[in-house]
């Protein structure tokens, strides 16, 4: 029973991780052209692909181990699994750090950024990141470090509690690199936050002092709003991704610094495995236009349900005429609400509808002794 539950849990996490990252890659691919061509979203796409590959390289081994109730391979598979864990962990953090540096240069050093940073530079940064992390993470396979299987024997990773000087040195090296990347990422995020706050204040002063004419004020407001919205969207995406990475990685760091505790180690590595599952949802949910469309669709659905319920209540209560203007649903004709005994007002309603351009609208006026109508 426990074995079946473990297999089901691992398979579910694998399926959700693969599906989430595939959705994120598709969402990034169908983004607006001007958004896809930015340096920042080139790095985001690299992060999505890295998370997808990390999930595909590690989760199947865990599922096979739980299903067979034994390690399916020998020492080579253990080395490959540990290398994958090390590589995709450090590569993801490196890309996140590159995104933070890119945002810092774009906000705080705009001239340098415009002259030297573009999509080609982003691709080179991704290539250099992958190569550097391959060199860093392959060292234990050549003796500088030690791979071992951890409880319950379903995953391999560094022996971070090794007493051997060489293995301990590599653990400190890998941990030091990760801490340096985290420090640079946090420092750049803080600097970007301060710069954005300063830009917002200067923008308000410029609007008040420079834009004296109404037309100029409108144009200035529109351009600055679009620019600030894009910058804030990228900033919040970076912040959320950093928070997700830290929350998922901190338990593993704490576990490595304490005495051996098998259940805690297993919980820590499971926390770390949630990072590539949560990252793609950060990409998706931080898209402003997607959020707006989702809210609009939800509002329309709720409105249709409420109007349908109100119409049903109105007719079942013995009403012999259509529901009132306040509750009537949009239709393709002019619905007339009569406050007197006169009914023949269709020509006037049709004229009013043509004057409104044929579009649905609300025009209901209740005056004692006169007609009240709604053009829908």
XYZ file of C-alpha atoms in Angstrom, residues 58-273:
216
model
C 15.190 12.897 -12.538
C 11.557 11.964 -11.871
C 11.431 8.809 -14.091
C 14.314 7.282 -12.095
C 12.467 7.877 -8.823
C 9.254 6.366 -10.203
C 11.111 3.291 -11.498
C 12.831 2.833 -8.129
C 9.560 2.953 -6.211
C 7.862 0.630 -8.719
C 10.654 -2.002 -8.627
C 11.317 -1.489 -4.902
C 15.058 -1.344 -5.675
C 17.586 0.935 -7.364
C 17.190 0.202 -11.099
C 20.814 0.883 -12.018
C 24.300 0.805 -10.627
C 26.866 3.417 -9.719
C 26.682 5.118 -13.117
C 22.983 5.817 -12.756
C 23.625 7.204 -9.283
C 26.283 9.527 -10.709
C 23.938 10.612 -13.511
C 21.059 11.276 -11.109
C 23.244 13.263 -8.715
C 24.777 15.219 -11.594
C 21.270 16.071 -12.857
C 20.200 17.267 -9.407
C 23.320 19.402 -9.044
C 23.278 20.754 -12.587
C 19.629 21.743 -12.882
C 19.658 23.244 -9.389
C 22.693 25.439 -10.025
C 21.724 26.211 -13.647
C 18.277 27.392 -12.557
C 19.784 29.635 -9.891
C 22.367 30.955 -12.374
C 19.668 31.903 -14.888
C 17.669 33.559 -12.123
C 20.776 35.544 -11.188
C 21.282 36.509 -14.853
C 17.675 37.747 -14.979
C 18.252 39.869 -11.874
C 21.452 41.364 -13.336
C 19.635 42.048 -16.636
C 16.856 43.922 -14.829
C 19.410 45.882 -12.786
C 21.268 46.990 -15.911
C 18.032 47.822 -17.756
C 16.689 49.992 -14.913
C 19.783 51.501 -13.291
C 22.169 51.687 -16.279
C 19.867 52.181 -19.234
C 22.471 53.638 -21.605
C 24.944 50.784 -21.093
C 22.076 48.307 -21.416
C 20.876 49.776 -24.712
C 24.376 49.688 -26.180
C 25.608 46.263 -25.077
C 22.702 44.013 -23.997
C 20.407 42.308 -26.515
C 18.985 38.869 -27.318
C 22.317 37.659 -28.672
C 23.930 38.540 -25.366
C 21.149 36.639 -23.552
C 21.782 33.522 -25.666
C 25.498 33.761 -24.983
C 24.776 34.129 -21.267
C 22.601 30.995 -21.330
C 25.302 29.036 -23.181
C 28.011 30.192 -20.774
C 25.754 29.346 -17.832
C 25.180 25.797 -19.035
C 28.877 25.193 -19.780
C 30.047 26.598 -16.438
C 27.537 24.507 -14.509
C 28.461 21.354 -16.433
C 32.097 21.863 -15.360
C 31.058 22.578 -11.766
C 28.667 19.648 -11.394
C 30.686 16.953 -13.186
C 33.596 17.214 -10.722
C 32.273 14.574 -8.256
C 32.131 12.021 -11.074
C 35.948 12.405 -11.410
C 36.736 12.100 -7.723
C 36.406 15.693 -6.525
C 33.339 15.059 -4.379
C 31.263 11.998 -3.585
C 27.846 10.776 -4.733
C 25.794 8.514 -2.478
C 22.247 7.203 -2.349
C 20.094 8.813 0.296
C 17.137 7.503 2.278
C 14.957 5.714 1.220
C 17.338 4.726 -1.571
C 15.378 6.400 -4.369
C 17.670 9.354 -5.052
C 21.355 10.184 -5.222
C 23.047 13.404 -4.255
C 26.233 14.748 -2.739
C 27.483 13.268 0.487
C 27.363 16.672 2.109
C 28.344 15.223 5.506
C 31.462 13.453 4.188
C 34.562 13.689 6.410
C 36.947 13.155 3.495
C 38.749 16.480 2.840
C 38.274 16.304 -0.933
C 34.552 15.504 -0.759
C 33.987 18.104 1.963
C 35.838 20.716 -0.107
C 33.521 20.165 -3.051
C 30.445 20.448 -0.828
C 31.733 23.802 0.426
C 32.538 24.876 -3.154
C 29.078 24.037 -4.472
C 27.380 25.611 -1.473
C 29.533 28.739 -1.780
C 28.655 29.166 -5.466
C 24.945 28.839 -4.694
C 25.161 31.352 -1.828
C 27.033 33.817 -4.073
C 24.351 33.521 -6.771
C 21.606 34.062 -4.190
C 23.407 37.110 -2.748
C 23.838 38.720 -6.186
C 20.192 38.012 -7.064
C 18.858 39.546 -3.848
C 21.178 42.572 -4.128
C 20.088 43.250 -7.725
C 16.416 42.887 -6.804
C 16.804 45.397 -3.966
C 18.603 47.837 -6.286
C 15.898 47.457 -8.964
C 13.187 48.071 -6.365
C 14.867 51.283 -5.220
C 15.318 52.453 -8.813
C 11.672 51.796 -9.690
C 10.483 53.727 -6.637
C 12.734 56.644 -7.620
C 11.506 56.527 -11.229
C 7.901 56.593 -10.070
C 8.519 59.679 -7.955
C 10.358 61.475 -10.773
C 7.559 60.605 -13.203
C 4.974 62.202 -10.943
C 7.070 65.371 -10.647
C 7.545 65.505 -14.424
C 3.816 65.161 -15.029
C 3.082 68.010 -12.666
C 5.824 70.392 -13.854
C 6.313 69.742 -17.563
C 2.942 68.618 -18.972
C 0.882 71.769 -18.850
C -1.193 71.178 -21.972
C -3.980 68.611 -21.885
C -2.884 66.792 -25.061
C 0.721 66.550 -23.947
C -0.388 65.254 -20.565
C -2.415 62.495 -22.166
C 0.433 61.342 -24.393
C 2.952 61.476 -21.575
C 0.663 59.566 -19.264
C 0.021 56.851 -21.834
C 3.692 56.269 -22.686
C 4.874 56.283 -19.080
C 2.053 53.983 -17.998
C 2.871 51.411 -20.684
C 6.585 51.529 -19.857
C 6.094 51.297 -16.099
C 3.570 48.467 -16.477
C 6.043 46.380 -18.482
C 8.856 47.070 -16.033
C 6.681 46.218 -13.042
C 5.478 42.988 -14.669
C 9.075 41.836 -15.183
C 10.040 42.955 -11.685
C 7.248 41.036 -9.960
C 7.953 37.962 -12.080
C 11.568 38.049 -10.927
C 10.600 38.598 -7.289
C 8.129 35.701 -7.233
C 10.594 33.357 -8.922
C 13.273 34.285 -6.389
C 10.908 33.697 -3.464
C 9.829 30.312 -4.875
C 13.452 29.225 -5.340
C 14.469 30.287 -1.832
C 11.469 28.647 -0.160
C 12.085 25.383 -2.013
C 15.864 25.391 -1.409
C 16.141 26.535 2.209
C 15.034 23.162 3.730
C 17.796 21.345 1.797
C 20.413 23.866 2.949
C 19.253 23.545 6.570
C 19.258 19.758 6.326
C 22.821 19.726 4.974
C 24.045 21.698 7.964
C 22.519 19.426 10.621
C 23.094 15.907 11.856
C 21.806 13.032 9.684
C 18.033 12.746 9.841
C 16.613 10.522 7.106
C 12.962 11.750 7.161
C 14.091 15.409 7.213
C 16.478 14.831 4.310
C 13.700 13.216 2.269
C 11.322 16.100 3.049
C 14.008 18.623 2.072
C 14.642 17.025 -1.321
C 10.897 16.872 -1.983
C 10.667 20.585 -1.236
C 13.464 21.184 -3.750
C 11.618 19.118 -6.369
